[in-house]
Short mmCIF file of C-alpha atoms in Angstrom, two decimals:
data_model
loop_
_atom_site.label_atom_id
_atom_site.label_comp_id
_atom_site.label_asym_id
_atom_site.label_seq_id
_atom_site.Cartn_x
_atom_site.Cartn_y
_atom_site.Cartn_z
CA UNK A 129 205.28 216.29 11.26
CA UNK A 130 209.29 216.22 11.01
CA UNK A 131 210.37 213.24 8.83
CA UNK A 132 213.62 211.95 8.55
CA UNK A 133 214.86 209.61 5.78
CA UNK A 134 216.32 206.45 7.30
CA UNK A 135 219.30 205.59 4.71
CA UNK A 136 220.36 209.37 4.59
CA UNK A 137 220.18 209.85 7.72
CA UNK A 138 223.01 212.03 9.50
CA UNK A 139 224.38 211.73 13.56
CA UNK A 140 223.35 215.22 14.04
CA UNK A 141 219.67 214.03 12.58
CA UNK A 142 219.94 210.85 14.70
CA UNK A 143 220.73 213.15 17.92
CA UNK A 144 217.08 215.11 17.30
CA UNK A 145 215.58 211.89 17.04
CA UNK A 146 217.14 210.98 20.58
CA UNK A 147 216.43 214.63 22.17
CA UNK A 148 212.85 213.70 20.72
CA UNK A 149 212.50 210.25 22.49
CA UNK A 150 214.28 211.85 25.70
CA UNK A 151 211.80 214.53 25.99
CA UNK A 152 208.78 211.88 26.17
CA UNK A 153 208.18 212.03 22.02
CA UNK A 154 206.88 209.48 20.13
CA UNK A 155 208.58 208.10 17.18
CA UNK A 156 206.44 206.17 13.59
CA UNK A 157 209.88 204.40 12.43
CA UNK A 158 210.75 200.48 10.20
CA UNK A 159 211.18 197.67 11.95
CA UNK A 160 211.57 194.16 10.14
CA UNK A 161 208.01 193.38 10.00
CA UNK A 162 206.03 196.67 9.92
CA UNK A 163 206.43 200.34 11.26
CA UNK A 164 206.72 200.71 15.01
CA UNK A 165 205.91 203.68 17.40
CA UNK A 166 208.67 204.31 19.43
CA UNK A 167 209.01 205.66 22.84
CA UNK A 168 210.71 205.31 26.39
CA UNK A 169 209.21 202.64 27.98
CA UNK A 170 209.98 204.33 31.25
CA UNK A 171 208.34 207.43 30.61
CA UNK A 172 204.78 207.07 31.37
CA UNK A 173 203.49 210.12 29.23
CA UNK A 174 204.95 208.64 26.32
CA UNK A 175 203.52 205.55 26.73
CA UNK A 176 200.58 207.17 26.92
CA UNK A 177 200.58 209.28 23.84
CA UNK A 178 200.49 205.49 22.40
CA UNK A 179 197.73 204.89 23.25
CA UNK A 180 196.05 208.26 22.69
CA UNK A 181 197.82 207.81 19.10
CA UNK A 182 196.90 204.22 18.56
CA UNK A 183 193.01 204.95 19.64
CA UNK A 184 193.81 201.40 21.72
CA UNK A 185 192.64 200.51 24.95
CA UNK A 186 195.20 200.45 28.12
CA UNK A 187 194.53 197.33 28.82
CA UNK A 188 196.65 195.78 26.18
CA UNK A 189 200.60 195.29 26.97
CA UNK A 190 203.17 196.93 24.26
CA UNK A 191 205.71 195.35 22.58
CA UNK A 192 209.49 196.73 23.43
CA UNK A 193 212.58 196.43 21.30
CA UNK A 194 216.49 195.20 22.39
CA UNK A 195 219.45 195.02 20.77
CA UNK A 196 220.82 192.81 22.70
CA UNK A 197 220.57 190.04 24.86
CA UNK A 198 222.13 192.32 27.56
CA UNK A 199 219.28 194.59 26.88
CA UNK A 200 216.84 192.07 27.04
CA UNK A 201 217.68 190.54 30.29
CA UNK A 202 217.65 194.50 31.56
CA UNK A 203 213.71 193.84 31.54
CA UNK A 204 212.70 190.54 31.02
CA UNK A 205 213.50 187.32 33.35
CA UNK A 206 215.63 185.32 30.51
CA UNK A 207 214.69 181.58 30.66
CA UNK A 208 217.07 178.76 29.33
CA UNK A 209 214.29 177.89 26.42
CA UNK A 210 214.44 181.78 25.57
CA UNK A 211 218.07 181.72 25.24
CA UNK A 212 217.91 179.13 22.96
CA UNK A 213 215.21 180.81 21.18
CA UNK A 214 217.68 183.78 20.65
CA UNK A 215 220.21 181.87 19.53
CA UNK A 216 218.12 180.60 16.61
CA UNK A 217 216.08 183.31 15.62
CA UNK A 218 217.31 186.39 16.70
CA UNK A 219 217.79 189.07 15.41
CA UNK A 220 214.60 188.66 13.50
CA UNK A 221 210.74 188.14 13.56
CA UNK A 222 210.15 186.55 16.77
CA UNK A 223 208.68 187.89 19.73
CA UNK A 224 208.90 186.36 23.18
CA UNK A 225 206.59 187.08 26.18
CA UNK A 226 208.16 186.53 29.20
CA UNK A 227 208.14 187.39 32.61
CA UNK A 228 208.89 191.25 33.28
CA UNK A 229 211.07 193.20 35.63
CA UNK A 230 209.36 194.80 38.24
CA UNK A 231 210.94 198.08 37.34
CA UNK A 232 209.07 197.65 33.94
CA UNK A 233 206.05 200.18 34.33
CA UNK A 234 202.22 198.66 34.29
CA UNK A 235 201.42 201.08 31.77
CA UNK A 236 203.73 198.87 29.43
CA UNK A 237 203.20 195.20 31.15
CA UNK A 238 199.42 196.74 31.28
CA UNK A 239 199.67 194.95 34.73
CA UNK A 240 200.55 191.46 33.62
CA UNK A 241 203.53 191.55 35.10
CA UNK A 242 204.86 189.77 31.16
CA UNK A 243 207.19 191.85 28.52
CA UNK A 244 207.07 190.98 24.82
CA UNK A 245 210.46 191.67 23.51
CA UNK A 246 211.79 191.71 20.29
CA UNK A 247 215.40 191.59 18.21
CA UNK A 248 214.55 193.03 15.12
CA UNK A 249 216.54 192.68 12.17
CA UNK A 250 216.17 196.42 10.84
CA UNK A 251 219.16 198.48 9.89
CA UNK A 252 217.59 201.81 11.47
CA UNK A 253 216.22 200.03 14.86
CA UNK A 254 219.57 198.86 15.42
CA UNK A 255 221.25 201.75 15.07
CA UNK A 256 218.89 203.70 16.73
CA UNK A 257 219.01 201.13 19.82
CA UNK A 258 222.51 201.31 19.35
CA UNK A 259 222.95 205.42 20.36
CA UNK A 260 219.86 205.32 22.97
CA UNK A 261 221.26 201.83 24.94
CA UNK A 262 217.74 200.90 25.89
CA UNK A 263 214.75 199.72 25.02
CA UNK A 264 212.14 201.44 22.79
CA UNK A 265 208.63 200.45 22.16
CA UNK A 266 207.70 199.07 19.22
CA UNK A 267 203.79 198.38 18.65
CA UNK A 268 202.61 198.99 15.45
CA UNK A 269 202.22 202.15 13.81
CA UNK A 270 198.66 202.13 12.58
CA UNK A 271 195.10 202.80 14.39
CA UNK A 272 193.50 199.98 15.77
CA UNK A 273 191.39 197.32 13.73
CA UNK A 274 193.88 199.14 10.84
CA UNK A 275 196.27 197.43 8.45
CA UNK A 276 200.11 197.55 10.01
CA UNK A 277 201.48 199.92 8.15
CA UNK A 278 204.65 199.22 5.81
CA UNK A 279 205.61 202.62 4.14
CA UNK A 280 205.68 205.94 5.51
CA UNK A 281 202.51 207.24 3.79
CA UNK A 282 200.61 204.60 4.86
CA UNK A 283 201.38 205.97 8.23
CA UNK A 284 200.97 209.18 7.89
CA UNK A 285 197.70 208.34 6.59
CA UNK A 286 196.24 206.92 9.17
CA UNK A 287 198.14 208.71 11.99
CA UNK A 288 198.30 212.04 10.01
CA UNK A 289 199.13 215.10 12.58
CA UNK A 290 198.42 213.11 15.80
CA UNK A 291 202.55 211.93 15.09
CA UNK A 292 205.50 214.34 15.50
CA UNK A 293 208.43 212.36 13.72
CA UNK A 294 208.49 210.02 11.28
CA UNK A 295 211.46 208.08 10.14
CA UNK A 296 211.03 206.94 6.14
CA UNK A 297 212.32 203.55 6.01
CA UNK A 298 210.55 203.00 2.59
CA UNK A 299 208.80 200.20 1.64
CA UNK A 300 209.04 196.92 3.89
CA UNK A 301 209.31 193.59 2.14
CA UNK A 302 206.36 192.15 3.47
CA UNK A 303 203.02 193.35 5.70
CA UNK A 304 202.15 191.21 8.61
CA UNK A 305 203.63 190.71 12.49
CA UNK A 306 206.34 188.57 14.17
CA UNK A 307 205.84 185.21 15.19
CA UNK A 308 204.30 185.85 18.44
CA UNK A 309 205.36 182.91 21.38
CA UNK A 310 204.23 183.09 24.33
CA UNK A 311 207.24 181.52 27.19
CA UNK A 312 205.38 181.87 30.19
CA UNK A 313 203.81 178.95 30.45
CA UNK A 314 204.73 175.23 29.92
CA UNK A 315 204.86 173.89 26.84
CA UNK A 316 204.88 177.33 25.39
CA UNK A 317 201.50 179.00 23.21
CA UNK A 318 202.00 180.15 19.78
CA UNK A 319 199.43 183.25 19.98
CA UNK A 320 200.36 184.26 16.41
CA UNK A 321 202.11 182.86 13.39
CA UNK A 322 204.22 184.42 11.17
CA UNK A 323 207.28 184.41 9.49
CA UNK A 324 209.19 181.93 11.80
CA UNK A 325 207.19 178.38 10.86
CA UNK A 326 206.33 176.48 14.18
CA UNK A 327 207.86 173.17 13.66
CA UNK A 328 211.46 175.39 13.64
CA UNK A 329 210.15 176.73 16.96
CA UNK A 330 209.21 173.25 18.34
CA UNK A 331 212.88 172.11 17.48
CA UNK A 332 214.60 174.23 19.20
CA UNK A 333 211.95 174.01 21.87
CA UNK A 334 212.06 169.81 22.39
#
């Protein structure tokens, strides 16, 4: 396994990580909440090397990452209450489902036709999104029914050699998910809590 230190972390080391992701690899890297596995969305091998990696079924969609609400409208249908949403909370710990862009592969929608999508408020996920100008997946890097992981050896412990690269973010601040919302129906469904309370969501949301 190649690992790369996140605050260190040079262009030319930054454009192996990209030849990587280009070539169909998949990525262990920090997000705001807990590490991520990263990979081109549009590249169905590499979404399913996820899964392979992950031990999770296919029938479960996959989380992708923007930088931008630019980027997010590239594969999502953007709804006024999302923009608002955005405009509150993002970047940060909130992930919205919402209706996906037919060009987004079933593999990733696992057919229903919805994108969770994410701004996260991590240094290296920016910059990262910043050089590849598209989304990246970003389910958690851990086996299923496993803790999310939030340092590097707790990845590579439970992923061990199954992973190629691994970008050390060190340790994250706290272990748990986003606030999951779900946008596609009316009122909207909080499917998970987390780190954005609901009553903040409901104000913006009324």
């Amino acid at each position: 396994m190649q690992i790369f230190d996140a605050a260190t972390l040079s262009d030319g080391g930054l454009e192996q990580i990209l030849t990587f992701l280009r070539a169909g690899g998949v990525i262990a890297f920090p997000t705001d909440t807990a590490y991520g596995l990263g990979a081109d969305p549009f590249n169905e091998k590499a979404v399913h090397r996820i899964f392979e990696i992950k031990g999770r079924p296919e029938n479960k969609p996959i989380l992708l990452l923007v930088n931008s609400m630019a980027m997010a409208r590239s594969v999502a249908h953007v709804s006024d209450r999302a923009l608002k949403l955005a405009e509150r909370f993002w970047p940060g710990p909130l992930t919205m489902i919402l209706p996906a862009h037919p060009a987004v592969p079933a593999s990733v929608t696992a057919g229903t036709g919805t994108i969770g999508i994410r701004w996260a408020k991590a240094p290296f996920a920016e910059r990262l999104l910043g050089a590849l100008s598209q989304p990246i997946t970003a389910t958690s890097a851990n086996r299923t029914g496993m803790p999310a992981a939030v340092t590097a050896d707790e990845v590579q412990d439970q992923l061990k050699e199954s992973l190629g690269l691994l970008v050390d973010g060190g340790e994250l601040p706290t272990r748990g998910g986003s606030t999951l919302l779900d946008l596609t129906e009316t009122p909207a469904r909080l499917l998970r809590s987390g780190p954005i309370d609901e009553a903040d969501l409901s104000d913006v949301l009324k």
